[in-house]
Amino acid sequence: MPRLFTALEIPRDAALSLSLLRGGLPGARWIDVENYHLTLRFIGDVEGHVADEIANALDRVHRPSFSLTLSGVGAFGQKKPHAVWAGASASPDLAGLQGEIDRICQRLGIPADPRKFMPHVTLARLRNSSPLDVAQYLSARGNFSTLPFRIGRFVLMSSRDSVGGGPYIVEEAWPLSGADARAASRVASASDASRIMR
């Protein structure tokens, strides 16, 4: 059964900037560039009819397109680091979109995520990386930032169980207003191979 989550795709230029952060950290399994994304709401393994209910409910989300900047890097797991990530600059539009999707999921009975929403793009999963190596990696890249890019749509993605995350498949996409469909797919498309199943 696929594992579902809603996400924002990372456009090519920003993904290229992120890819320059790869390397220099022992024990890191780097995420493939085409699998970069920013998770809005983890949904989990659900039955097909529940997935349909979620997709139908997400049809009601009407929010404006917005600009987003990725900046800064960090790690999850202080004493035993298990992932490194690039953060997203504070954005009321991003917070509003995420909050609305979260409320829709909760109304449909999807359990709330116990972790506070912290927008990020996972760069690597870590296995036996020393906290010192991670600290040195992060301090050398602390001034990381992308140019602002336009978010023209959000997507429902699925993943199969695999080592290190991915491949991720776009199951359905919803445009944000103010972004015509062509521009939305061009601006927000992380991969030309993205497919949308309607």
JSON list of C-alpha atoms in Angstrom, two decimals:
[
{"chain": "A", "resi": 1, "resn": "MET", "atom": "CA", "xyz": [0.00, 0.00, 0.00]},
{"chain": "A", "resi": 2, "resn": "PRO", "atom": "CA", "xyz": [1.44, 3.41, -0.89]},
{"chain": "A", "resi": 3, "resn": "ARG", "atom": "CA", "xyz": [2.25, 5.88, 1.86]},
{"chain": "A", "resi": 4, "resn": "LEU", "atom": "CA", "xyz": [0.63, 9.25, 1.16]},
{"chain": "A", "resi": 5, "resn": "PHE", "atom": "CA", "xyz": [1.57, 12.82, 2.02]},
{"chain": "A", "resi": 6, "resn": "THR", "atom": "CA", "xyz": [0.87, 16.30, 0.70]},
{"chain": "A", "resi": 7, "resn": "ALA", "atom": "CA", "xyz": [3.86, 18.28, -0.44]},
{"chain": "A", "resi": 8, "resn": "LEU", "atom": "CA", "xyz": [5.35, 21.13, -2.41]},
{"chain": "A", "resi": 9, "resn": "GLU", "atom": "CA", "xyz": [7.64, 20.27, -5.29]},
{"chain": "A", "resi": 10, "resn": "ILE", "atom": "CA", "xyz": [11.04, 21.92, -5.52]},
{"chain": "A", "resi": 11, "resn": "PRO", "atom": "CA", "xyz": [11.69, 23.58, -8.91]},
{"chain": "A", "resi": 12, "resn": "ARG", "atom": "CA", "xyz": [14.80, 22.76, -10.89]},
{"chain": "A", "resi": 13, "resn": "ASP", "atom": "CA", "xyz": [16.89, 25.85, -10.01]},
{"chain": "A", "resi": 14, "resn": "ALA", "atom": "CA", "xyz": [16.29, 25.47, -6.27]},
{"chain": "A", "resi": 15, "resn": "ALA", "atom": "CA", "xyz": [16.92, 21.70, -6.51]},
{"chain": "A", "resi": 16, "resn": "LEU", "atom": "CA", "xyz": [20.24, 22.45, -8.21]},
{"chain": "A", "resi": 17, "resn": "SER", "atom": "CA", "xyz": [21.20, 24.77, -5.32]},
{"chain": "A", "resi": 18, "resn": "LEU", "atom": "CA", "xyz": [20.24, 22.04, -2.85]},
{"chain": "A", "resi": 19, "resn": "SER", "atom": "CA", "xyz": [22.29, 19.45, -4.75]},
{"chain": "A", "resi": 20, "resn": "LEU", "atom": "CA", "xyz": [25.42, 21.54, -4.12]},
{"chain": "A", "resi": 21, "resn": "LEU", "atom": "CA", "xyz": [25.03, 20.69, -0.41]},
{"chain": "A", "resi": 22, "resn": "ARG", "atom": "CA", "xyz": [25.64, 16.99, -1.13]},
{"chain": "A", "resi": 23, "resn": "GLY", "atom": "CA", "xyz": [28.87, 15.41, 0.11]},
{"chain": "A", "resi": 24, "resn": "GLY", "atom": "CA", "xyz": [31.32, 15.96, 2.92]},
{"chain": "A", "resi": 25, "resn": "LEU", "atom": "CA", "xyz": [29.42, 14.06, 5.61]},
{"chain": "A", "resi": 26, "resn": "PRO", "atom": "CA", "xyz": [30.42, 10.47, 6.48]},
{"chain": "A", "resi": 27, "resn": "GLY", "atom": "CA", "xyz": [27.47, 8.12, 6.94]},
{"chain": "A", "resi": 28, "resn": "ALA", "atom": "CA", "xyz": [25.06, 10.22, 4.83]},
{"chain": "A", "resi": 29, "resn": "ARG", "atom": "CA", "xyz": [22.74, 8.64, 2.23]},
{"chain": "A", "resi": 30, "resn": "TRP", "atom": "CA", "xyz": [21.93, 11.60, -0.01]},
{"chain": "A", "resi": 31, "resn": "ILE", "atom": "CA", "xyz": [18.39, 12.01, -1.34]},
{"chain": "A", "resi": 32, "resn": "ASP", "atom": "CA", "xyz": [18.20, 11.94, -5.15]},
{"chain": "A", "resi": 33, "resn": "VAL", "atom": "CA", "xyz": [17.70, 15.44, -6.53]},
{"chain": "A", "resi": 34, "resn": "GLU", "atom": "CA", "xyz": [14.46, 14.48, -8.30]},
{"chain": "A", "resi": 35, "resn": "ASN", "atom": "CA", "xyz": [13.01, 13.36, -4.94]},
{"chain": "A", "resi": 36, "resn": "TYR", "atom": "CA", "xyz": [13.44, 16.72, -3.15]},
{"chain": "A", "resi": 37, "resn": "HIS", "atom": "CA", "xyz": [10.14, 17.99, -1.76]},
{"chain": "A", "resi": 38, "resn": "LEU", "atom": "CA", "xyz": [8.73, 19.89, 1.20]},
{"chain": "A", "resi": 39, "resn": "THR", "atom": "CA", "xyz": [6.18, 17.79, 3.10]},
{"chain": "A", "resi": 40, "resn": "LEU", "atom": "CA", "xyz": [3.06, 19.70, 4.15]},
{"chain": "A", "resi": 41, "resn": "ARG", "atom": "CA", "xyz": [1.18, 16.87, 5.89]},
{"chain": "A", "resi": 42, "resn": "PHE", "atom": "CA", "xyz": [2.12, 13.23, 6.36]},
{"chain": "A", "resi": 43, "resn": "ILE", "atom": "CA", "xyz": [-0.98, 11.04, 5.90]},
{"chain": "A", "resi": 44, "resn": "GLY", "atom": "CA", "xyz": [0.44, 7.53, 6.02]},
{"chain": "A", "resi": 45, "resn": "ASP", "atom": "CA", "xyz": [-0.78, 4.18, 4.72]},
{"chain": "A", "resi": 46, "resn": "VAL", "atom": "CA", "xyz": [-4.49, 4.48, 3.94]},
{"chain": "A", "resi": 47, "resn": "GLU", "atom": "CA", "xyz": [-7.08, 2.42, 2.10]},
{"chain": "A", "resi": 48, "resn": "GLY", "atom": "CA", "xyz": [-8.04, 3.47, -1.43]},
{"chain": "A", "resi": 49, "resn": "HIS", "atom": "CA", "xyz": [-11.44, 4.87, -0.44]},
{"chain": "A", "resi": 50, "resn": "VAL", "atom": "CA", "xyz": [-9.82, 7.04, 2.26]},
{"chain": "A", "resi": 51, "resn": "ALA", "atom": "CA", "xyz": [-7.29, 8.33, -0.29]},
{"chain": "A", "resi": 52, "resn": "ASP", "atom": "CA", "xyz": [-10.23, 9.27, -2.54]},
{"chain": "A", "resi": 53, "resn": "GLU", "atom": "CA", "xyz": [-11.95, 11.09, 0.34]},
{"chain": "A", "resi": 54, "resn": "ILE", "atom": "CA", "xyz": [-8.76, 13.05, 1.05]},
{"chain": "A", "resi": 55, "resn": "ALA", "atom": "CA", "xyz": [-8.33, 13.99, -2.63]},
{"chain": "A", "resi": 56, "resn": "ASN", "atom": "CA", "xyz": [-11.98, 15.11, -2.84]},
{"chain": "A", "resi": 57, "resn": "ALA", "atom": "CA", "xyz": [-11.62, 17.24, 0.30]},
{"chain": "A", "resi": 58, "resn": "LEU", "atom": "CA", "xyz": [-8.41, 18.83, -0.99]},
{"chain": "A", "resi": 59, "resn": "ASP", "atom": "CA", "xyz": [-10.35, 19.99, -4.07]},
{"chain": "A", "resi": 60, "resn": "ARG", "atom": "CA", "xyz": [-11.87, 22.63, -1.77]},
{"chain": "A", "resi": 61, "resn": "VAL", "atom": "CA", "xyz": [-8.54, 24.29, -0.94]},
{"chain": "A", "resi": 62, "resn": "HIS", "atom": "CA", "xyz": [-8.43, 27.70, -2.65]},
{"chain": "A", "resi": 63, "resn": "ARG", "atom": "CA", "xyz": [-5.32, 29.63, -1.73]},
{"chain": "A", "resi": 64, "resn": "PRO", "atom": "CA", "xyz": [-3.07, 32.06, -3.62]},
{"chain": "A", "resi": 65, "resn": "SER", "atom": "CA", "xyz": [0.22, 31.07, -5.19]},
{"chain": "A", "resi": 66, "resn": "PHE", "atom": "CA", "xyz": [3.17, 32.45, -3.22]},
{"chain": "A", "resi": 67, "resn": "SER", "atom": "CA", "xyz": [6.90, 32.90, -3.19]},
{"chain": "A", "resi": 68, "resn": "LEU", "atom": "CA", "xyz": [9.18, 30.72, -1.07]},
{"chain": "A", "resi": 69, "resn": "THR", "atom": "CA", "xyz": [12.88, 30.80, -0.20]},
{"chain": "A", "resi": 70, "resn": "LEU", "atom": "CA", "xyz": [14.89, 27.91, 1.20]},
{"chain": "A", "resi": 71, "resn": "SER", "atom": "CA", "xyz": [17.52, 29.02, 3.68]},
{"chain": "A", "resi": 72, "resn": "GLY", "atom": "CA", "xyz": [19.67, 27.54, 6.40]},
{"chain": "A", "resi": 73, "resn": "VAL", "atom": "CA", "xyz": [20.50, 23.92, 7.17]},
{"chain": "A", "resi": 74, "resn": "GLY", "atom": "CA", "xyz": [19.96, 21.77, 10.23]},
{"chain": "A", "resi": 75, "resn": "ALA", "atom": "CA", "xyz": [19.76, 18.22, 11.54]},
{"chain": "A", "resi": 76, "resn": "PHE", "atom": "CA", "xyz": [17.17, 16.09, 13.29]},
{"chain": "A", "resi": 77, "resn": "GLY", "atom": "CA", "xyz": [18.41, 14.16, 16.33]},
{"chain": "A", "resi": 78, "resn": "GLN", "atom": "CA", "xyz": [20.90, 16.13, 18.46]},
{"chain": "A", "resi": 79, "resn": "LYS", "atom": "CA", "xyz": [22.72, 13.30, 20.25]},
{"chain": "A", "resi": 80, "resn": "LYS", "atom": "CA", "xyz": [22.14, 10.77, 17.47]},
{"chain": "A", "resi": 81, "resn": "PRO", "atom": "CA", "xyz": [21.63, 12.71, 14.23]},
{"chain": "A", "resi": 82, "resn": "HIS", "atom": "CA", "xyz": [19.43, 10.85, 11.72]},
{"chain": "A", "resi": 83, "resn": "ALA", "atom": "CA", "xyz": [18.80, 13.43, 8.95]},
{"chain": "A", "resi": 84, "resn": "VAL", "atom": "CA", "xyz": [20.10, 16.72, 7.59]},
{"chain": "A", "resi": 85, "resn": "TRP", "atom": "CA", "xyz": [17.80, 19.25, 5.96]},
{"chain": "A", "resi": 86, "resn": "ALA", "atom": "CA", "xyz": [17.48, 22.68, 4.37]},
{"chain": "A", "resi": 87, "resn": "GLY", "atom": "CA", "xyz": [14.89, 24.95, 5.96]},
{"chain": "A", "resi": 88, "resn": "ALA", "atom": "CA", "xyz": [12.30, 27.27, 4.45]},
{"chain": "A", "resi": 89, "resn": "SER", "atom": "CA", "xyz": [12.08, 30.96, 5.35]},
{"chain": "A", "resi": 90, "resn": "ALA", "atom": "CA", "xyz": [9.02, 31.96, 7.37]},
{"chain": "A", "resi": 91, "resn": "SER", "atom": "CA", "xyz": [5.97, 32.32, 5.12]},
{"chain": "A", "resi": 92, "resn": "PRO", "atom": "CA", "xyz": [2.41, 33.12, 6.27]},
{"chain": "A", "resi": 93, "resn": "ASP", "atom": "CA", "xyz": [1.10, 31.68, 2.96]},
{"chain": "A", "resi": 94, "resn": "LEU", "atom": "CA", "xyz": [2.95, 28.39, 3.53]},
{"chain": "A", "resi": 95, "resn": "ALA", "atom": "CA", "xyz": [1.73, 28.20, 7.14]},
{"chain": "A", "resi": 96, "resn": "GLY", "atom": "CA", "xyz": [-1.85, 28.92, 6.03]},
{"chain": "A", "resi": 97, "resn": "LEU", "atom": "CA", "xyz": [-1.81, 26.25, 3.33]},
{"chain": "A", "resi": 98, "resn": "GLN", "atom": "CA", "xyz": [-0.30, 23.67, 5.68]},
{"chain": "A", "resi": 99, "resn": "GLY", "atom": "CA", "xyz": [-2.80, 24.52, 8.42]},
{"chain": "A", "resi": 100, "resn": "GLU", "atom": "CA", "xyz": [-5.80, 24.15, 6.10]},
{"chain": "A", "resi": 101, "resn": "ILE", "atom": "CA", "xyz": [-4.58, 20.78, 4.80]},
{"chain": "A", "resi": 102, "resn": "ASP", "atom": "CA", "xyz": [-3.93, 19.63, 8.38]},
{"chain": "A", "resi": 103, "resn": "ARG", "atom": "CA", "xyz": [-7.49, 20.59, 9.44]},
{"chain": "A", "resi": 104, "resn": "ILE", "atom": "CA", "xyz": [-8.97, 18.74, 6.44]},
{"chain": "A", "resi": 105, "resn": "CYS", "atom": "CA", "xyz": [-7.00, 15.59, 7.35]},
{"chain": "A", "resi": 106, "resn": "GLN", "atom": "CA", "xyz": [-8.06, 15.76, 11.00]},
{"chain": "A", "resi": 107, "resn": "ARG", "atom": "CA", "xyz": [-11.73, 16.17, 10.00]},
{"chain": "A", "resi": 108, "resn": "LEU", "atom": "CA", "xyz": [-11.36, 12.98, 7.94]},
{"chain": "A", "resi": 109, "resn": "GLY", "atom": "CA", "xyz": [-9.99, 11.14, 10.98]},
{"chain": "A", "resi": 110, "resn": "ILE", "atom": "CA", "xyz": [-6.31, 11.08, 9.97]},
{"chain": "A", "resi": 111, "resn": "PRO", "atom": "CA", "xyz": [-4.35, 11.19, 13.26]},
{"chain": "A", "resi": 112, "resn": "ALA", "atom": "CA", "xyz": [-2.59, 14.51, 13.94]},
{"chain": "A", "resi": 113, "resn": "ASP", "atom": "CA", "xyz": [1.17, 14.56, 13.47]},
{"chain": "A", "resi": 114, "resn": "PRO", "atom": "CA", "xyz": [2.61, 14.81, 17.00]},
{"chain": "A", "resi": 115, "resn": "ARG", "atom": "CA", "xyz": [5.55, 16.87, 15.69]},
{"chain": "A", "resi": 116, "resn": "LYS", "atom": "CA", "xyz": [5.19, 20.60, 15.15]},
{"chain": "A", "resi": 117, "resn": "PHE", "atom": "CA", "xyz": [5.25, 21.56, 11.46]},
{"chain": "A", "resi": 118, "resn": "MET", "atom": "CA", "xyz": [8.75, 22.63, 10.52]},
{"chain": "A", "resi": 119, "resn": "PRO", "atom": "CA", "xyz": [9.05, 23.25, 6.77]},
{"chain": "A", "resi": 120, "resn": "HIS", "atom": "CA", "xyz": [12.17, 21.62, 5.36]},
{"chain": "A", "resi": 121, "resn": "VAL", "atom": "CA", "xyz": [13.61, 19.62, 2.50]},
{"chain": "A", "resi": 122, "resn": "THR", "atom": "CA", "xyz": [15.42, 16.46, 3.62]},
{"chain": "A", "resi": 123, "resn": "LEU", "atom": "CA", "xyz": [18.90, 16.33, 2.06]},
{"chain": "A", "resi": 124, "resn": "ALA", "atom": "CA", "xyz": [20.22, 13.07, 3.52]},
{"chain": "A", "resi": 125, "resn": "ARG", "atom": "CA", "xyz": [19.42, 10.31, 5.97]},
{"chain": "A", "resi": 126, "resn": "LEU", "atom": "CA", "xyz": [22.25, 9.53, 8.37]},
{"chain": "A", "resi": 127, "resn": "ARG", "atom": "CA", "xyz": [23.56, 6.25, 9.64]},
{"chain": "A", "resi": 128, "resn": "ASN", "atom": "CA", "xyz": [26.20, 6.34, 12.38]},
{"chain": "A", "resi": 129, "resn": "SER", "atom": "CA", "xyz": [27.23, 9.93, 11.57]},
{"chain": "A", "resi": 130, "resn": "SER", "atom": "CA", "xyz": [29.01, 11.48, 14.53]},
{"chain": "A", "resi": 131, "resn": "PRO", "atom": "CA", "xyz": [27.42, 14.60, 16.05]},
{"chain": "A", "resi": 132, "resn": "LEU", "atom": "CA", "xyz": [30.77, 16.36, 15.57]},
{"chain": "A", "resi": 133, "resn": "ASP", "atom": "CA", "xyz": [30.87, 15.57, 11.83]},
{"chain": "A", "resi": 134, "resn": "VAL", "atom": "CA", "xyz": [27.28, 16.78, 11.51]},
{"chain": "A", "resi": 135, "resn": "ALA", "atom": "CA", "xyz": [28.03, 20.00, 13.42]},
{"chain": "A", "resi": 136, "resn": "GLN", "atom": "CA", "xyz": [31.02, 20.69, 11.16]},
{"chain": "A", "resi": 137, "resn": "TYR", "atom": "CA", "xyz": [28.97, 19.98, 8.03]},
{"chain": "A", "resi": 138, "resn": "LEU", "atom": "CA", "xyz": [26.20, 22.36, 9.19]},
{"chain": "A", "resi": 139, "resn": "SER", "atom": "CA", "xyz": [28.54, 25.17, 10.25]},
{"chain": "A", "resi": 140, "resn": "ALA", "atom": "CA", "xyz": [30.31, 25.09, 6.88]},
{"chain": "A", "resi": 141, "resn": "ARG", "atom": "CA", "xyz": [26.97, 25.50, 5.08]},
{"chain": "A", "resi": 142, "resn": "GLY", "atom": "CA", "xyz": [25.05, 27.73, 7.49]},
{"chain": "A", "resi": 143, "resn": "ASN", "atom": "CA", "xyz": [24.68, 30.62, 5.04]},
{"chain": "A", "resi": 144, "resn": "PHE", "atom": "CA", "xyz": [22.86, 28.47, 2.45]},
{"chain": "A", "resi": 145, "resn": "SER", "atom": "CA", "xyz": [19.97, 30.19, 0.67]},
{"chain": "A", "resi": 146, "resn": "THR", "atom": "CA", "xyz": [18.12, 29.85, -2.64]},
{"chain": "A", "resi": 147, "resn": "LEU", "atom": "CA", "xyz": [16.64, 32.63, -4.72]},
{"chain": "A", "resi": 148, "resn": "PRO", "atom": "CA", "xyz": [12.91, 32.99, -4.07]},
{"chain": "A", "resi": 149, "resn": "PHE", "atom": "CA", "xyz": [10.77, 30.75, -6.26]},
{"chain": "A", "resi": 150, "resn": "ARG", "atom": "CA", "xyz": [7.04, 30.64, -6.99]},
{"chain": "A", "resi": 151, "resn": "ILE", "atom": "CA", "xyz": [4.82, 27.91, -5.56]},
{"chain": "A", "resi": 152, "resn": "GLY", "atom": "CA", "xyz": [2.04, 27.39, -8.08]},
{"chain": "A", "resi": 153, "resn": "ARG", "atom": "CA", "xyz": [0.53, 24.13, -6.82]},
{"chain": "A", "resi": 154, "resn": "PHE", "atom": "CA", "xyz": [0.57, 21.55, -4.07]},
{"chain": "A", "resi": 155, "resn": "VAL", "atom": "CA", "xyz": [0.48, 17.82, -4.64]},
{"chain": "A", "resi": 156, "resn": "LEU", "atom": "CA", "xyz": [-0.55, 14.51, -3.11]},
{"chain": "A", "resi": 157, "resn": "MET", "atom": "CA", "xyz": [2.47, 12.21, -3.29]},
{"chain": "A", "resi": 158, "resn": "SER", "atom": "CA", "xyz": [2.97, 8.54, -2.62]},
{"chain": "A", "resi": 159, "resn": "SER", "atom": "CA", "xyz": [6.05, 6.57, -1.69]},
{"chain": "A", "resi": 160, "resn": "ARG", "atom": "CA", "xyz": [6.76, 2.87, -1.51]},
{"chain": "A", "resi": 161, "resn": "ASP", "atom": "CA", "xyz": [8.79, 1.41, 1.33]},
{"chain": "A", "resi": 162, "resn": "SER", "atom": "CA", "xyz": [12.41, 1.78, 0.30]},
{"chain": "A", "resi": 163, "resn": "VAL", "atom": "CA", "xyz": [15.78, 2.61, 1.74]},
{"chain": "A", "resi": 164, "resn": "GLY", "atom": "CA", "xyz": [16.33, 6.36, 1.98]},
{"chain": "A", "resi": 165, "resn": "GLY", "atom": "CA", "xyz": [12.99, 7.63, 0.71]},
{"chain": "A", "resi": 166, "resn": "GLY", "atom": "CA", "xyz": [11.65, 7.72, -2.81]},
{"chain": "A", "resi": 167, "resn": "PRO", "atom": "CA", "xyz": [10.85, 7.20, -5.48]},
{"chain": "A", "resi": 168, "resn": "TYR", "atom": "CA", "xyz": [8.00, 9.62, -4.91]},
{"chain": "A", "resi": 169, "resn": "ILE", "atom": "CA", "xyz": [5.07, 9.75, -7.32]},
{"chain": "A", "resi": 170, "resn": "VAL", "atom": "CA", "xyz": [2.71, 12.70, -7.76]},
{"chain": "A", "resi": 171, "resn": "GLU", "atom": "CA", "xyz": [-0.77, 11.19, -7.50]},
{"chain": "A", "resi": 172, "resn": "GLU", "atom": "CA", "xyz": [-2.75, 14.39, -7.87]},
{"chain": "A", "resi": 173, "resn": "ALA", "atom": "CA", "xyz": [-2.04, 18.14, -8.01]},
{"chain": "A", "resi": 174, "resn": "TRP", "atom": "CA", "xyz": [-4.03, 21.26, -7.11]},
{"chain": "A", "resi": 175, "resn": "PRO", "atom": "CA", "xyz": [-3.14, 24.65, -8.58]},
{"chain": "A", "resi": 176, "resn": "LEU", "atom": "CA", "xyz": [-2.97, 27.69, -6.31]},
{"chain": "A", "resi": 177, "resn": "SER", "atom": "CA", "xyz": [-4.84, 30.74, -7.57]},
{"chain": "A", "resi": 178, "resn": "GLY", "atom": "CA", "xyz": [-2.98, 33.38, -9.49]},
{"chain": "A", "resi": 179, "resn": "ALA", "atom": "CA", "xyz": [-0.86, 30.74, -11.18]},
{"chain": "A", "resi": 180, "resn": "ASP", "atom": "CA", "xyz": [-2.16, 29.61, -14.54]},
{"chain": "A", "resi": 181, "resn": "ALA", "atom": "CA", "xyz": [-1.94, 25.85, -14.95]},
{"chain": "A", "resi": 182, "resn": "ARG", "atom": "CA", "xyz": [0.89, 25.97, -17.48]},
{"chain": "A", "resi": 183, "resn": "ALA", "atom": "CA", "xyz": [3.03, 28.31, -15.37]},
{"chain": "A", "resi": 184, "resn": "ALA", "atom": "CA", "xyz": [2.19, 26.36, -12.21]},
{"chain": "A", "resi": 185, "resn": "SER", "atom": "CA", "xyz": [3.46, 23.11, -13.65]},
{"chain": "A", "resi": 186, "resn": "ARG", "atom": "CA", "xyz": [6.53, 24.80, -15.13]},
{"chain": "A", "resi": 187, "resn": "VAL", "atom": "CA", "xyz": [7.39, 26.74, -11.97]},
{"chain": "A", "resi": 188, "resn": "ALA", "atom": "CA", "xyz": [6.69, 24.03, -9.42]},
{"chain": "A", "resi": 189, "resn": "SER", "atom": "CA", "xyz": [7.65, 20.97, -11.42]},
{"chain": "A", "resi": 190, "resn": "ALA", "atom": "CA", "xyz": [10.57, 19.24, -9.76]},
{"chain": "A", "resi": 191, "resn": "SER", "atom": "CA", "xyz": [10.76, 16.63, -12.47]},
{"chain": "A", "resi": 192, "resn": "ASP", "atom": "CA", "xyz": [9.63, 16.44, -16.07]},
{"chain": "A", "resi": 193, "resn": "ALA", "atom": "CA", "xyz": [8.59, 12.88, -15.28]},
{"chain": "A", "resi": 194, "resn": "SER", "atom": "CA", "xyz": [5.95, 14.06, -12.76]},
{"chain": "A", "resi": 195, "resn": "ARG", "atom": "CA", "xyz": [2.64, 12.50, -13.57]},
{"chain": "A", "resi": 196, "resn": "ILE", "atom": "CA", "xyz": [-0.74, 13.50, -12.33]},
{"chain": "A", "resi": 197, "resn": "MET", "atom": "CA", "xyz": [-3.47, 10.90, -12.08]},
{"chain": "A", "resi": 198, "resn": "ARG", "atom": "CA", "xyz": [-6.95, 12.39, -12.19]}
]
